Amino acid sequence: MTGYEDKLVPDRARLAARVATLARPLVFTNGCFDLLHRGHVDYLHQARALGASLLVALNTDASVAALGKAPGRPLVPLEDRMAVVAGLGCVDLVTCFDEPTPLALILALRPQVLVKGGDWAPEAVVGAREVSGWGGTVRTIDVRYPRSTTALVARIRALPQAREAG
């Protein structure tokens, strides 16, 4: 196994034991991370700076589709998205969730820091009330590099080759 594969824990039965080995404070964030771009990388580095370990929970393919993203999303299958995120040095562990929100994971893992992007109001972050309730903090991170997978996909589809192939 290579280093990034050790960070992949899609199995909930093994997840709690792996999380117990991480340094505290534990930072938790989640998202689709479909086509990883500079905005994602910057966000994850900033999230990691808020604690001693960073756990990233990715939406499963079915969960992404249920969010009402554009047809055909995610473009990158879960296994590949997890591997790419795990390949980042700032990420300590990667898991996934199939539910509409990561609340069950947050409750089970009890992170000390819950993080989302600055486009979220802290009180609207799923799990914010619970994390604050056990003494943790909820943080939002300002978007320094406004990028979007949706916009990137639109640009790719607008290319002449894409129009001809469609």
Short mmCIF file of C-alpha atoms in Angstrom, two decimals:
data_model
loop_
_atom_site.label_atom_id
_atom_site.label_comp_id
_atom_site.label_asym_id
_atom_site.label_seq_id
_atom_site.Cartn_x
_atom_site.Cartn_y
_atom_site.Cartn_z
CA MET A 1 0.00 0.00 0.00
CA THR A 2 1.13 3.54 -0.74
CA GLY A 3 0.85 6.35 1.79
CA TYR A 4 -2.39 7.84 0.51
CA GLU A 5 -4.18 4.48 0.55
CA ASP A 6 -3.60 4.26 4.30
CA LYS A 7 -5.72 7.39 4.65
CA LEU A 8 -8.78 5.82 3.00
CA VAL A 9 -11.40 4.48 5.40
CA PRO A 10 -14.73 4.05 3.62
CA ASP A 11 -15.81 1.31 6.06
CA ARG A 12 -17.76 2.81 8.99
CA ALA A 13 -16.98 -0.22 11.15
CA ARG A 14 -13.24 0.64 11.05
CA LEU A 15 -13.61 4.42 11.04
CA ALA A 16 -13.96 5.11 14.78
CA ALA A 17 -10.83 3.09 15.57
CA ARG A 18 -8.82 4.98 12.92
CA VAL A 19 -10.12 8.36 14.09
CA ALA A 20 -9.10 7.47 17.67
CA THR A 21 -5.46 7.37 16.50
CA LEU A 22 -5.53 10.93 15.13
CA ALA A 23 -4.03 13.86 17.00
CA ARG A 24 -6.44 16.33 18.54
CA PRO A 25 -8.00 18.77 17.92
CA LEU A 26 -9.71 16.91 15.09
CA VAL A 27 -11.03 19.04 12.23
CA PHE A 28 -13.96 17.67 10.21
CA THR A 29 -15.15 18.88 6.83
CA ASN A 30 -17.18 17.39 4.04
CA GLY A 31 -18.13 17.87 0.42
CA CYS A 32 -18.29 16.38 -3.04
CA PHE A 33 -14.79 17.36 -4.22
CA ASP A 34 -15.69 16.22 -7.73
CA LEU A 35 -13.01 17.86 -9.90
CA LEU A 36 -10.37 18.96 -7.43
CA HIS A 37 -9.28 22.53 -8.12
CA ARG A 38 -7.23 25.26 -6.46
CA GLY A 39 -10.16 26.47 -4.39
CA HIS A 40 -10.55 22.98 -2.88
CA VAL A 41 -6.84 22.62 -2.14
CA ASP A 42 -6.62 26.05 -0.50
CA TYR A 43 -9.75 25.35 1.55
CA LEU A 44 -8.42 22.00 2.79
CA HIS A 45 -5.05 23.52 3.75
CA GLN A 46 -6.81 26.29 5.67
CA ALA A 47 -9.07 23.74 7.39
CA ARG A 48 -6.08 21.64 8.46
CA ALA A 49 -4.45 24.71 10.01
CA LEU A 50 -7.36 24.88 12.48
CA GLY A 51 -6.36 21.67 14.27
CA ALA A 52 -3.89 18.83 14.57
CA SER A 53 -5.69 16.42 12.19
CA LEU A 54 -8.08 16.79 9.26
CA LEU A 55 -10.78 14.26 8.38
CA VAL A 56 -12.59 14.80 5.08
CA ALA A 57 -15.93 13.07 4.44
CA LEU A 58 -16.98 12.83 0.81
CA ASN A 59 -20.51 12.44 -0.48
CA THR A 60 -20.99 9.09 -2.22
CA ASP A 61 -21.95 9.17 -5.88
CA ALA A 62 -25.63 8.60 -5.00
CA SER A 63 -25.46 11.34 -2.36
CA VAL A 64 -24.00 13.81 -4.89
CA ALA A 65 -26.76 12.98 -7.38
CA ALA A 66 -29.38 13.49 -4.65
CA LEU A 67 -28.03 17.00 -3.97
CA GLY A 68 -29.41 18.09 -7.34
CA LYS A 69 -26.07 18.79 -8.98
CA ALA A 70 -26.00 18.96 -12.78
CA PRO A 71 -26.89 15.79 -14.66
CA GLY A 72 -24.00 13.34 -14.85
CA ARG A 73 -22.45 14.50 -11.58
CA PRO A 74 -20.27 13.47 -10.03
CA LEU A 75 -17.93 13.23 -12.98
CA VAL A 76 -15.29 11.43 -10.94
CA PRO A 77 -16.36 8.25 -9.11
CA LEU A 78 -16.15 8.14 -5.31
CA GLU A 79 -13.15 5.81 -5.13
CA ASP A 80 -11.11 8.16 -7.32
CA ARG A 81 -12.30 11.32 -5.52
CA MET A 82 -11.33 9.78 -2.19
CA ALA A 83 -7.87 8.82 -3.48
CA VAL A 84 -7.19 12.30 -4.87
CA VAL A 85 -8.20 14.02 -1.61
CA ALA A 86 -6.18 11.48 0.41
CA GLY A 87 -3.15 12.33 -1.73
CA LEU A 88 -3.02 15.81 -0.23
CA GLY A 89 -0.51 16.13 2.59
CA CYS A 90 -2.86 18.29 4.67
CA VAL A 91 -5.47 15.50 4.84
CA ASP A 92 -5.09 12.83 7.53
CA LEU A 93 -8.10 10.60 6.83
CA VAL A 94 -10.81 10.33 4.16
CA THR A 95 -14.17 8.64 4.50
CA CYS A 96 -17.56 8.88 2.82
CA PHE A 97 -21.24 9.14 3.63
CA ASP A 98 -24.33 8.11 1.70
CA GLU A 99 -26.87 10.04 3.75
CA PRO A 100 -28.17 13.47 2.68
CA THR A 101 -25.94 15.11 5.33
CA PRO A 102 -22.87 14.05 7.35
CA LEU A 103 -24.67 14.53 10.69
CA ALA A 104 -24.45 10.84 11.69
CA LEU A 105 -20.67 10.90 11.08
CA ILE A 106 -20.26 14.11 13.03
CA LEU A 107 -22.19 12.67 15.98
CA ALA A 108 -20.21 9.42 15.90
CA LEU A 109 -16.76 11.02 15.54
CA ARG A 110 -17.24 14.13 17.72
CA PRO A 111 -14.73 16.47 16.05
CA GLN A 112 -13.49 19.46 18.01
CA VAL A 113 -13.62 21.71 14.92
CA LEU A 114 -16.30 21.65 12.21
CA VAL A 115 -15.45 23.55 9.03
CA LYS A 116 -17.26 24.63 5.88
CA GLY A 117 -16.57 27.21 3.19
CA GLY A 118 -17.34 30.88 3.65
CA ASP A 119 -20.43 30.57 1.49
CA TRP A 120 -22.08 28.90 4.51
CA ALA A 121 -23.41 30.81 7.50
CA PRO A 122 -21.96 29.12 10.62
CA GLU A 123 -25.42 28.46 12.06
CA ALA A 124 -26.47 26.75 8.80
CA VAL A 125 -23.61 24.23 8.88
CA VAL A 126 -24.94 20.72 9.49
CA GLY A 127 -23.78 19.61 12.94
CA ALA A 128 -22.98 23.14 14.15
CA ARG A 129 -25.38 23.00 17.10
CA GLU A 130 -24.11 19.59 18.17
CA VAL A 131 -20.39 20.41 17.88
CA SER A 132 -20.88 23.69 19.76
CA GLY A 133 -22.90 21.78 22.35
CA TRP A 134 -19.97 19.55 23.29
CA GLY A 135 -17.56 22.47 23.45
CA GLY A 136 -16.23 22.37 19.89
CA THR A 137 -16.02 25.22 17.42
CA VAL A 138 -17.63 25.83 14.06
CA ARG A 139 -15.60 27.78 11.54
CA THR A 140 -16.19 29.00 8.03
CA ILE A 141 -13.28 29.65 5.73
CA ASP A 142 -13.24 32.61 3.37
CA VAL A 143 -13.01 31.66 -0.28
CA ARG A 144 -9.67 33.05 -1.49
CA TYR A 145 -9.76 31.37 -4.91
CA PRO A 146 -13.31 31.40 -6.22
CA ARG A 147 -13.46 28.30 -8.35
CA SER A 148 -16.32 25.94 -9.02
CA THR A 149 -16.57 22.48 -10.49
CA THR A 150 -19.89 23.48 -12.07
CA ALA A 151 -18.22 26.43 -13.85
CA LEU A 152 -15.28 24.25 -14.89
CA VAL A 153 -17.62 21.63 -16.37
CA ALA A 154 -19.52 24.35 -18.24
CA ARG A 155 -16.27 25.68 -19.72
CA ILE A 156 -15.23 22.18 -20.83
CA ARG A 157 -18.63 21.51 -22.40
CA ALA A 158 -18.43 24.83 -24.26
CA LEU A 159 -15.19 23.83 -26.02
CA PRO A 160 -15.63 23.26 -29.77
CA GLN A 161 -14.57 19.60 -29.49
CA ALA A 162 -17.17 19.00 -26.78
CA ARG A 163 -19.94 20.54 -28.89
CA GLU A 164 -18.97 18.39 -31.89
CA ALA A 165 -18.84 15.19 -29.81
CA GLY A 166 -22.21 15.93 -28.12
#
